[in-house]
Amino acid sequence: EISSLTESDILVLRLDLTDRSSHEAATNSVLKHFGKIDILVNNGGRSQRSLFVDTNLDVYSAIIELNYLGTISLTKYVLNHMIQRKKGKVVTVSSVMGIMGAPLATGYCASKHALQGFFNSLRTELTDYPEISIIQICPGPVQSQIIQNVFTENLAKSLENSGDQSHKMPTDRCARLTLVSMANDVKEAWISDHPYLAVCYLWQYAPTWAWWLMNRMGRQRIQNFKSGIVSVQCSSL
């Protein structure tokens, strides 16, 4: 209503990140419609809320398949096109959990750490393509449906209590800051309010203090979890 876009300017495709065999065809459909892909934003994934000792290993397999392998699979097909054009942006929504650790999210943290390592390494492989940007967005707590859809200790179980979301960053502010980061080719952006942002800096520059703090917070968080109390958490978009 507020733009000059027409129906031909918009294409919506259903996509399953875990169905990697469909990613090439989806990429080709976009290219057939628009002729090029300027920006890929990887923003698919699920979080986790369970203790490792209680969690089935197939949950970890599902987390890696969706959050990590599905993301790099789609990236592979789109990046091939960008390399041919020698231009483009690959933007991946990681998480502050990609730069720190937290209880009740071992699999989720692992998948986000994997994305951080992958895209940091991929950036070094693209030095001959200076106009292809690899951008990683690391949100802290953001208002979204992620808590309602987290993995638990088994694949068939859903979280019973998602808790209050009001303390988290509004979704539109996170989206705006993400766009600013993309427009300025920021390699890695931490998007969060304090005190979560301060904890990120602790993990980066004073990890011993961060481990001490997280151990203290983690003990209480686990106790609350076992008691059915939803605590303030660093779950991301």
mmCIF file of C-alpha atoms in Angstrom, residues 4 12 51 78 80 96 100 103 106 110 113 128 152 157 164 173 177 187 193 201 213 224 231:
data_model
loop_
_atom_site.group_PDB
_atom_site.id
_atom_site.type_symbol
_atom_site.label_atom_id
_atom_site.label_comp_id
_atom_site.label_asym_id
_atom_site.label_seq_id
_atom_site.Cartn_x
_atom_site.Cartn_y
_atom_site.Cartn_z
ATOM 1 C CA SER A 4 5.320 1.125 -5.934
ATOM 2 C CA VAL A 12 6.643 -16.278 -2.278
ATOM 3 C CA LEU A 51 18.896 -30.434 29.792
ATOM 4 C CA VAL A 78 22.519 -19.107 -4.047
ATOM 5 C CA ASN A 80 27.052 -20.209 -6.879
ATOM 6 C CA VAL A 96 24.229 -14.247 20.761
ATOM 7 C CA MET A 100 28.504 -17.714 24.235
ATOM 8 C CA PRO A 103 22.206 -23.921 30.012
ATOM 9 C CA THR A 106 23.318 -27.027 24.314
ATOM 10 C CA ALA A 110 26.137 -25.772 19.060
ATOM 11 C CA HIS A 113 28.484 -21.815 16.903
ATOM 12 C CA ASP A 128 38.670 -12.831 -4.787
ATOM 13 C CA THR A 152 12.520 -30.116 24.101
ATOM 14 C CA LYS A 157 7.057 -32.912 23.106
ATOM 15 C CA ASP A 164 6.372 -13.442 29.285
ATOM 16 C CA ARG A 173 13.559 -2.735 16.097
ATOM 17 C CA LEU A 177 18.968 -2.792 13.075
ATOM 18 C CA LYS A 187 30.532 -8.511 9.123
ATOM 19 C CA ASP A 193 19.584 -4.553 24.789
ATOM 20 C CA TYR A 201 31.237 -8.266 25.717
ATOM 21 C CA LEU A 213 28.583 -15.289 35.886
ATOM 22 C CA ASN A 224 13.526 -22.649 37.822
ATOM 23 C CA SER A 231 12.969 -17.350 33.730
#
